[in-house]
mmCIF file of C-alpha atoms and ligand atoms in Angstrom:
data_model
loop_
_atom_site.group_PDB
_atom_site.id
_atom_site.type_symbol
_atom_site.label_atom_id
_atom_site.label_comp_id
_atom_site.label_asym_id
_atom_site.label_seq_id
_atom_site.Cartn_x
_atom_site.Cartn_y
_atom_site.Cartn_z
ATOM 1 C CA UNK E 21 -74.317 -82.542 -100.385
ATOM 2 C CA UNK E 22 -77.562 -81.959 -97.198
ATOM 3 C CA UNK E 23 -75.090 -81.128 -94.731
ATOM 4 C CA UNK E 24 -74.549 -77.711 -94.394
ATOM 5 C CA UNK E 25 -72.187 -75.391 -91.557
ATOM 6 C CA UNK E 26 -72.800 -71.707 -92.638
ATOM 7 C CA UNK E 27 -71.500 -69.576 -89.946
ATOM 8 C CA UNK E 28 -69.726 -71.895 -88.383
ATOM 9 C CA UNK E 29 -65.615 -72.013 -87.778
ATOM 10 C CA UNK E 30 -63.785 -75.254 -87.078
ATOM 11 C CA UNK E 31 -60.376 -75.596 -86.063
ATOM 12 C CA UNK E 32 -58.714 -78.823 -87.538
ATOM 13 C CA UNK E 33 -55.248 -79.998 -86.520
ATOM 14 C CA UNK E 34 -52.734 -82.058 -88.129
ATOM 15 C CA UNK E 35 -54.625 -81.071 -91.684
ATOM 16 C CA UNK E 36 -51.543 -80.061 -93.888
ATOM 17 C CA UNK E 37 -51.802 -83.913 -94.601
ATOM 18 C CA UNK E 38 -54.067 -87.179 -95.139
ATOM 19 C CA UNK E 39 -56.856 -87.240 -92.731
ATOM 20 C CA UNK E 40 -57.510 -83.560 -91.265
ATOM 21 C CA UNK E 41 -56.207 -82.207 -94.991
ATOM 22 C CA UNK E 42 -59.468 -84.454 -95.815
ATOM 23 C CA UNK E 43 -62.014 -83.494 -93.229
ATOM 24 C CA UNK E 44 -60.270 -79.727 -93.321
ATOM 25 C CA UNK E 45 -61.602 -79.753 -96.931
ATOM 26 C CA UNK E 46 -65.360 -81.140 -96.898
ATOM 27 C CA UNK E 47 -66.157 -78.495 -93.561
ATOM 28 C CA UNK E 48 -65.261 -75.627 -95.870
ATOM 29 C CA UNK E 49 -67.222 -77.277 -98.856
ATOM 30 C CA UNK E 50 -70.354 -77.673 -96.784
ATOM 31 C CA UNK E 51 -69.806 -73.633 -96.051
ATOM 32 C CA UNK E 52 -67.836 -73.720 -92.563
ATOM 33 C CA UNK E 53 -64.617 -71.156 -92.439
ATOM 34 C CA UNK E 54 -61.665 -73.774 -91.666
ATOM 35 C CA UNK E 55 -58.668 -73.515 -89.680
ATOM 36 C CA UNK E 56 -56.035 -75.248 -91.240
ATOM 37 C CA UNK E 57 -53.608 -76.143 -88.585
ATOM 38 C CA UNK E 58 -50.468 -78.266 -88.484
ATOM 39 C CA UNK E 59 -46.689 -78.284 -87.509
ATOM 40 C CA UNK E 60 -46.341 -77.658 -90.629
ATOM 41 C CA UNK E 61 -46.737 -73.970 -91.504
ATOM 42 C CA UNK E 62 -45.990 -75.241 -95.196
ATOM 43 C CA UNK E 63 -48.762 -77.623 -95.591
ATOM 44 C CA UNK E 64 -50.908 -76.419 -93.716
ATOM 45 C CA UNK E 65 -51.590 -73.117 -95.660
ATOM 46 C CA UNK E 66 -51.833 -75.225 -99.332
ATOM 47 C CA UNK E 67 -54.589 -76.569 -97.778
ATOM 48 C CA UNK E 68 -56.447 -73.721 -96.953
ATOM 49 C CA UNK E 69 -55.449 -71.833 -101.011
ATOM 50 C CA UNK E 70 -56.382 -74.629 -102.413
ATOM 51 C CA UNK E 71 -60.100 -74.514 -100.150
ATOM 52 C CA UNK E 72 -60.390 -71.153 -101.044
ATOM 53 C CA UNK E 73 -59.278 -71.337 -104.740
ATOM 54 C CA UNK E 74 -62.391 -73.654 -104.644
ATOM 55 C CA UNK E 75 -64.641 -70.981 -103.231
ATOM 56 C CA UNK E 76 -63.941 -71.979 -99.694
ATOM 57 C CA UNK E 77 -63.202 -70.234 -96.323
ATOM 58 C CA UNK E 78 -60.057 -71.237 -95.090
ATOM 59 C CA UNK E 79 -57.065 -70.067 -93.157
ATOM 60 C CA UNK E 80 -53.271 -71.681 -92.938
ATOM 61 C CA UNK E 81 -51.787 -71.547 -89.207
ATOM 62 C CA UNK E 82 -48.956 -73.130 -87.814
ATOM 63 C CA UNK E 83 -50.018 -75.030 -84.429
ATOM 64 C CA UNK E 84 -47.652 -77.293 -82.484
ATOM 65 C CA UNK E 85 -50.354 -79.717 -80.224
ATOM 66 C CA UNK E 86 -47.793 -80.584 -77.152
ATOM 67 C CA UNK E 87 -47.185 -76.800 -76.757
ATOM 68 C CA UNK E 88 -49.126 -74.872 -74.124
ATOM 69 C CA UNK E 89 -48.610 -71.188 -74.940
ATOM 70 C CA UNK E 90 -49.014 -71.809 -79.000
ATOM 71 C CA UNK E 91 -52.171 -73.631 -78.753
ATOM 72 C CA UNK E 92 -53.886 -71.327 -76.420
ATOM 73 C CA UNK E 93 -52.158 -68.360 -78.708
ATOM 74 C CA UNK E 94 -53.416 -70.153 -81.692
ATOM 75 C CA UNK E 95 -57.043 -70.872 -80.638
ATOM 76 C CA UNK E 96 -57.431 -67.192 -79.438
ATOM 77 C CA UNK E 97 -55.519 -65.940 -83.193
ATOM 78 C CA UNK E 98 -58.631 -68.253 -84.831
ATOM 79 C CA UNK E 99 -61.134 -66.352 -82.747
ATOM 80 C CA UNK E 100 -59.873 -62.972 -83.558
ATOM 81 C CA UNK E 101 -59.785 -64.195 -86.685
ATOM 82 C CA UNK E 102 -62.876 -65.526 -87.756
ATOM 83 C CA UNK E 103 -65.060 -64.884 -85.107
ATOM 84 C CA UNK E 104 -65.305 -67.892 -82.863
ATOM 85 C CA UNK E 105 -65.088 -71.384 -82.692
ATOM 86 C CA UNK E 106 -67.601 -73.676 -82.728
ATOM 87 C CA UNK E 107 -66.541 -77.225 -84.443
ATOM 88 C CA UNK E 108 -62.721 -78.210 -83.306
ATOM 89 C CA UNK E 109 -61.113 -81.822 -84.986
ATOM 90 C CA UNK E 110 -58.015 -83.540 -82.986
ATOM 91 C CA UNK E 111 -56.843 -85.309 -85.340
ATOM 92 C CA UNK E 112 -52.705 -84.681 -85.103
ATOM 93 C CA UNK E 113 -51.647 -87.981 -84.687
ATOM 94 C CA UNK E 114 -47.803 -89.695 -85.235
ATOM 95 C CA UNK E 115 -47.032 -93.099 -85.171
ATOM 96 C CA UNK E 116 -43.989 -94.881 -83.555
ATOM 97 C CA UNK E 117 -44.048 -98.977 -83.615
ATOM 98 C CA UNK E 118 -42.265 -100.784 -81.253
ATOM 99 C CA UNK E 119 -42.284 -103.781 -79.083
ATOM 100 C CA UNK E 120 -43.036 -102.901 -75.270
ATOM 101 C CA UNK E 121 -39.581 -104.238 -74.376
ATOM 102 C CA UNK E 122 -37.716 -102.039 -76.654
ATOM 103 C CA UNK E 123 -40.185 -99.325 -77.210
ATOM 104 C CA UNK E 124 -37.832 -95.586 -75.715
ATOM 105 C CA UNK E 125 -39.370 -93.520 -73.290
ATOM 106 C CA UNK E 126 -38.866 -90.810 -75.570
ATOM 107 C CA UNK E 127 -40.763 -92.221 -78.215
ATOM 108 C CA UNK E 128 -44.169 -93.015 -75.459
ATOM 109 C CA UNK E 129 -43.824 -89.800 -74.382
ATOM 110 C CA UNK E 130 -43.884 -88.137 -77.876
ATOM 111 C CA UNK E 131 -47.091 -90.350 -78.365
ATOM 112 C CA UNK E 132 -48.809 -89.638 -75.191
ATOM 113 C CA UNK E 133 -48.337 -86.065 -75.924
ATOM 114 C CA UNK E 134 -49.152 -85.224 -79.455
ATOM 115 C CA UNK E 135 -51.807 -87.550 -79.173
ATOM 116 C CA UNK E 136 -53.267 -86.949 -75.600
ATOM 117 C CA UNK E 137 -51.785 -84.039 -73.948
ATOM 118 C CA UNK E 138 -52.872 -81.834 -78.245
ATOM 119 C CA UNK E 139 -56.804 -83.487 -77.381
ATOM 120 C CA UNK E 140 -56.757 -82.161 -74.148
ATOM 121 C CA UNK E 141 -54.602 -78.127 -75.132
ATOM 122 C CA UNK E 142 -56.757 -77.555 -78.150
ATOM 123 C CA UNK E 143 -60.577 -78.693 -76.535
ATOM 124 C CA UNK E 144 -59.370 -76.532 -73.449
ATOM 125 C CA UNK E 145 -58.717 -73.042 -75.480
ATOM 126 C CA UNK E 146 -61.429 -74.028 -77.620
ATOM 127 C CA UNK E 147 -63.848 -74.361 -74.416
ATOM 128 C CA UNK E 148 -62.960 -71.209 -73.832
ATOM 129 C CA UNK E 149 -64.715 -69.680 -76.525
ATOM 130 C CA UNK E 150 -67.633 -72.285 -77.177
ATOM 131 C CA UNK E 151 -68.221 -71.721 -72.911
ATOM 132 C CA UNK E 152 -67.626 -68.115 -73.249
ATOM 133 C CA UNK E 153 -70.011 -67.554 -76.144
ATOM 134 C CA UNK E 154 -72.555 -69.570 -75.347
ATOM 135 C CA UNK E 155 -72.451 -70.768 -79.180
ATOM 136 C CA UNK E 156 -72.387 -74.497 -78.011
ATOM 137 C CA UNK E 157 -70.221 -76.445 -80.228
ATOM 138 C CA UNK E 158 -68.787 -79.092 -81.747
ATOM 139 C CA UNK E 159 -65.882 -81.840 -80.631
ATOM 140 C CA UNK E 160 -64.566 -84.203 -82.603
ATOM 141 C CA UNK E 161 -61.552 -86.542 -81.475
ATOM 142 C CA UNK E 162 -59.678 -88.723 -84.291
ATOM 143 C CA UNK E 163 -59.301 -91.811 -82.454
ATOM 144 C CA UNK E 164 -58.843 -95.019 -84.338
ATOM 145 C CA UNK E 165 -59.708 -98.923 -84.236
ATOM 146 C CA UNK E 166 -57.558 -99.096 -81.986
ATOM 147 C CA UNK E 167 -59.542 -97.021 -78.975
ATOM 148 C CA UNK E 168 -60.915 -100.146 -79.048
ATOM 149 C CA UNK E 169 -58.421 -102.941 -79.504
ATOM 150 C CA UNK E 170 -54.664 -103.591 -79.414
ATOM 151 C CA UNK E 171 -51.905 -104.701 -82.129
ATOM 152 C CA UNK E 172 -48.811 -105.298 -81.221
ATOM 153 C CA UNK E 173 -46.058 -103.500 -81.344
ATOM 154 C CA UNK E 174 -48.045 -100.223 -80.465
ATOM 155 C CA UNK E 175 -48.659 -99.401 -77.346
ATOM 156 C CA UNK E 176 -48.064 -95.624 -76.876
ATOM 157 C CA UNK E 177 -50.229 -95.738 -79.987
ATOM 158 C CA UNK E 178 -53.064 -97.876 -78.278
ATOM 159 C CA UNK E 179 -52.969 -96.314 -75.003
ATOM 160 C CA UNK E 180 -53.139 -92.795 -76.366
ATOM 161 C CA UNK E 181 -55.875 -94.293 -78.841
ATOM 162 C CA UNK E 182 -58.209 -95.418 -76.057
ATOM 163 C CA UNK E 183 -57.523 -92.495 -73.838
ATOM 164 C CA UNK E 184 -58.883 -90.098 -76.264
ATOM 165 C CA UNK E 185 -62.958 -92.190 -75.221
ATOM 166 C CA UNK E 186 -62.720 -90.506 -71.619
ATOM 167 C CA UNK E 187 -61.491 -87.383 -72.072
ATOM 168 C CA UNK E 188 -64.663 -87.770 -75.200
ATOM 169 C CA UNK E 189 -66.923 -89.054 -72.234
ATOM 170 C CA UNK E 190 -66.261 -86.642 -69.736
ATOM 171 C CA UNK E 191 -66.299 -83.819 -71.925
ATOM 172 C CA UNK E 192 -69.662 -85.294 -73.331
ATOM 173 C CA UNK E 193 -70.796 -85.156 -68.863
ATOM 174 C CA UNK E 194 -69.333 -81.514 -69.089
ATOM 175 C CA UNK E 195 -70.126 -79.682 -72.180
ATOM 176 C CA UNK E 196 -73.668 -80.383 -72.059
ATOM 177 C CA UNK E 197 -75.054 -77.974 -69.857
ATOM 178 C CA UNK E 198 -73.143 -75.245 -72.271
ATOM 179 C CA UNK E 199 -73.990 -76.877 -75.566
ATOM 180 C CA UNK E 200 -71.199 -78.697 -76.125
ATOM 181 C CA UNK E 201 -71.007 -82.276 -77.716
ATOM 182 C CA UNK E 202 -68.133 -84.531 -78.284
ATOM 183 C CA UNK E 203 -67.161 -87.854 -80.851
ATOM 184 C CA UNK E 204 -64.661 -89.793 -81.280
ATOM 185 C CA UNK E 205 -63.738 -91.044 -84.683
ATOM 186 C CA UNK E 206 -62.113 -94.252 -85.447
ATOM 187 C CA UNK E 207 -60.613 -95.075 -88.677
ATOM 188 C CA UNK E 208 -59.321 -98.740 -89.287
ATOM 189 C CA UNK E 209 -56.500 -98.323 -91.806
ATOM 190 C CA UNK E 210 -56.559 -94.991 -93.958
ATOM 191 C CA UNK E 211 -53.559 -95.360 -96.489
ATOM 192 C CA UNK E 212 -51.471 -92.123 -95.757
ATOM 193 C CA UNK E 213 -48.508 -91.028 -95.046
ATOM 194 C CA UNK E 214 -48.974 -91.850 -91.265
ATOM 195 C CA UNK E 215 -49.282 -96.127 -92.781
ATOM 196 C CA UNK E 216 -47.264 -96.232 -95.776
ATOM 197 C CA UNK E 217 -44.275 -94.904 -93.287
ATOM 198 C CA UNK E 218 -45.529 -98.770 -91.101
ATOM 199 C CA UNK E 219 -45.684 -100.836 -93.383
ATOM 200 C CA UNK E 220 -41.652 -101.391 -94.023
ATOM 201 C CA UNK E 221 -41.604 -100.952 -90.093
ATOM 202 C CA UNK E 222 -43.721 -103.631 -89.502
ATOM 203 C CA UNK E 223 -42.591 -105.576 -91.796
ATOM 204 C CA UNK E 224 -38.927 -105.551 -90.366
ATOM 205 C CA UNK E 225 -40.406 -106.181 -86.627
ATOM 206 C CA UNK E 226 -42.729 -108.929 -87.675
ATOM 207 C CA UNK E 227 -40.457 -110.622 -90.225
ATOM 208 C CA UNK E 228 -43.001 -111.340 -93.501
ATOM 209 C CA UNK E 229 -43.329 -109.500 -96.100
ATOM 210 C CA UNK E 230 -45.290 -105.735 -96.709
ATOM 211 C CA UNK E 231 -47.610 -107.392 -99.137
ATOM 212 C CA UNK E 232 -48.350 -109.627 -96.143
ATOM 213 C CA UNK E 233 -48.720 -106.522 -93.755
ATOM 214 C CA UNK E 234 -51.353 -105.238 -95.873
ATOM 215 C CA UNK E 235 -53.214 -108.139 -96.633
ATOM 216 C CA UNK E 236 -52.904 -109.557 -93.315
ATOM 217 C CA UNK E 237 -52.082 -107.440 -90.371
ATOM 218 C CA UNK E 238 -53.907 -104.042 -91.509
ATOM 219 C CA UNK E 239 -56.818 -105.420 -93.500
ATOM 220 C CA UNK E 240 -57.452 -109.538 -92.931
ATOM 221 C CA UNK E 241 -59.796 -108.813 -90.486
ATOM 222 C CA UNK E 242 -62.408 -106.625 -92.548
ATOM 223 C CA UNK E 243 -65.022 -107.240 -94.532
ATOM 224 C CA UNK E 244 -63.643 -106.262 -98.198
ATOM 225 C CA UNK E 245 -60.240 -106.481 -97.334
ATOM 226 C CA UNK E 246 -60.376 -102.599 -98.736
ATOM 227 C CA UNK E 247 -59.049 -99.850 -96.907
ATOM 228 C CA UNK E 248 -60.952 -96.989 -95.161
ATOM 229 C CA UNK E 249 -60.801 -93.256 -97.140
ATOM 230 C CA UNK E 250 -59.778 -90.308 -96.484
ATOM 231 C CA UNK E 251 -63.860 -89.482 -97.572
ATOM 232 C CA UNK E 252 -65.423 -91.860 -95.807
ATOM 233 C CA UNK E 253 -63.588 -90.600 -92.616
ATOM 234 C CA UNK E 254 -64.034 -86.684 -93.480
ATOM 235 C CA UNK E 255 -68.142 -88.015 -94.712
ATOM 236 C CA UNK E 256 -68.601 -88.937 -91.112
ATOM 237 C CA UNK E 257 -66.418 -86.306 -89.312
ATOM 238 C CA UNK E 258 -69.157 -83.967 -91.298
ATOM 239 C CA UNK E 259 -72.466 -85.590 -89.984
ATOM 240 C CA UNK E 260 -71.425 -85.314 -86.616
ATOM 241 C CA UNK E 261 -70.102 -81.956 -86.919
ATOM 242 C CA UNK E 262 -73.380 -81.022 -88.638
ATOM 243 C CA UNK E 263 -75.707 -83.302 -86.665
ATOM 244 C CA UNK E 264 -77.985 -81.188 -84.436
ATOM 245 C CA UNK E 265 -78.217 -82.218 -80.587
ATOM 246 C CA UNK E 266 -76.843 -84.343 -78.078
ATOM 247 C CA UNK E 267 -78.308 -87.769 -79.688
ATOM 248 C CA UNK E 268 -74.528 -89.259 -80.162
ATOM 249 C CA UNK E 269 -72.583 -87.360 -77.644
ATOM 250 C CA UNK E 270 -69.582 -89.203 -75.675
ATOM 251 C CA UNK E 271 -69.692 -91.898 -78.957
ATOM 252 C CA UNK E 272 -67.209 -93.206 -80.800
ATOM 253 C CA UNK E 273 -67.452 -94.394 -84.490
ATOM 254 C CA UNK E 274 -66.235 -96.968 -85.953
ATOM 255 C CA UNK E 275 -65.732 -96.177 -89.871
ATOM 256 C CA UNK E 276 -63.332 -99.957 -90.173
ATOM 257 C CA UNK E 277 -65.006 -101.871 -93.021
ATOM 258 C CA UNK E 278 -66.590 -104.270 -90.696
ATOM 259 C CA UNK E 279 -62.526 -105.037 -88.570
ATOM 260 C CA UNK E 280 -64.036 -103.648 -86.014
ATOM 261 C CA UNK E 281 -67.851 -103.555 -85.138
ATOM 262 C CA UNK E 282 -68.885 -102.445 -81.227
HETATM 263 P P1 NAD J 20 -50.798 -87.804 -91.759
HETATM 264 O O1 NAD J 20 -49.312 -87.869 -91.295
HETATM 265 O O2 NAD J 20 -51.471 -87.737 -93.103
HETATM 266 O O3 NAD J 20 -51.043 -86.407 -91.185
HETATM 267 C C1 NAD J 20 -51.109 -86.164 -89.736
HETATM 268 C C2 NAD J 20 -50.899 -84.431 -89.525
HETATM 269 O O4 NAD J 20 -50.680 -84.136 -88.493
HETATM 270 C C3 NAD J 20 -49.155 -83.843 -90.833
HETATM 271 O O5 NAD J 20 -49.249 -82.951 -91.459
HETATM 272 C C4 NAD J 20 -49.172 -84.009 -89.437
HETATM 273 O O6 NAD J 20 -46.823 -82.575 -89.317
HETATM 274 C C5 NAD J 20 -49.092 -83.597 -88.151
HETATM 275 N N1 NAD J 20 -48.453 -83.430 -87.052
HETATM 276 C C6 NAD J 20 -48.225 -84.438 -86.289
HETATM 277 N N2 NAD J 20 -48.024 -83.968 -85.219
HETATM 278 C C7 NAD J 20 -47.945 -82.522 -84.881
HETATM 279 C C8 NAD J 20 -48.206 -81.339 -83.634
HETATM 280 N N3 NAD J 20 -47.623 -81.999 -82.403
HETATM 281 N N4 NAD J 20 -48.499 -81.145 -84.015
HETATM 282 C C9 NAD J 20 -49.946 -80.654 -84.227
HETATM 283 N N5 NAD J 20 -49.883 -80.907 -86.266
HETATM 284 C C10 NAD J 20 -49.104 -82.383 -85.743
HETATM 285 O O7 NAD J 20 -51.734 -88.787 -90.752
HETATM 286 P P2 NAD J 20 -53.181 -89.676 -90.872
HETATM 287 O O8 NAD J 20 -53.004 -90.885 -91.348
HETATM 288 O O9 NAD J 20 -53.759 -88.382 -91.353
HETATM 289 O O10 NAD J 20 -53.801 -89.464 -89.165
HETATM 290 C C11 NAD J 20 -54.364 -88.407 -88.659
HETATM 291 C C12 NAD J 20 -55.245 -88.829 -87.655
HETATM 292 O O11 NAD J 20 -55.983 -90.281 -87.733
HETATM 293 C C13 NAD J 20 -54.169 -89.079 -86.719
HETATM 294 O O12 NAD J 20 -55.012 -89.288 -85.056
HETATM 295 C C14 NAD J 20 -53.989 -90.963 -86.663
HETATM 296 O O13 NAD J 20 -53.909 -92.043 -85.024
HETATM 297 C C15 NAD J 20 -56.069 -91.497 -87.238
HETATM 298 N N6 NAD J 20 -55.818 -91.742 -87.694
HETATM 299 C C16 NAD J 20 -55.066 -92.567 -88.556
HETATM 300 C C17 NAD J 20 -55.214 -93.918 -89.240
HETATM 301 C C18 NAD J 20 -54.614 -94.488 -90.471
HETATM 302 O O14 NAD J 20 -54.897 -95.424 -90.991
HETATM 303 N N7 NAD J 20 -54.189 -93.773 -91.685
HETATM 304 C C19 NAD J 20 -56.107 -94.628 -88.501
HETATM 305 C C20 NAD J 20 -56.759 -94.202 -87.922
HETATM 306 C C21 NAD J 20 -56.443 -93.641 -86.883
#
């Protein structure tokens, strides 16, 4: 592996499952010490345990990204334990599908809280250390193709994922003087628990079969009819985390098998 992160400390949120788990594993294989954080401590600890068993360095931590005090405390704990925070991957996410007219306000607020409050709170907590230590750093947001385009039933998710582009662009401008850069990685559909849950839900809402949800709604606009993989997303995150300098700061990167090109 050419990209190396030896001596760096990375925090990955929502890393107990799916894309976050794969990112944590890739960053650890590249030499980073990884704080594997998740709402669910058991899954975070399990991912960290496997990384350590494979010869890497990691610790598990319970951190609800919507909880201001828990995030501030969690990031401080990582710095106290591992010495710094050099890479933040803001990945934790949820999905709730419903037409706007039937979308509950509670679900709307929940979606924005996990994706946007979570990105803001973890960024702010990490920046306090990145700026104070004058080490600089990299913040990677896991956006989505839905950071750039819309689908029916996903008002809260699409709004939140578009919002991440704004936060990343402001951070690119504010962070530059401190050696901090930002990126948004935008996956197409990746077969994780978050997507598996949506298939029957979308079939019901759209009145089509589950096979059609996969072949038409999820993969219909790709060039090859293939899901993106957690490995592809993790390799992109590692490339960006390890790339020297600010050449790509503020930009988003599509990993969508040609679904969306920009
Ligand atoms: P996943 O459900 O497998 O994993 C999400 C993780 O986030 C879970 O471990 C969950 O416990 C954690 N989480 C949820 N709420 C949290 C909170 N408040 N605080 C901390 N952790 C919390 O989902 P995934 O598919 O791996 O999704 C990861 C990210 O990738 C999300 O931001 C998602 O929107 C994004 N994404 C996924 C796809 C896809 O097709 N799977 C596509 C584009 C973007």
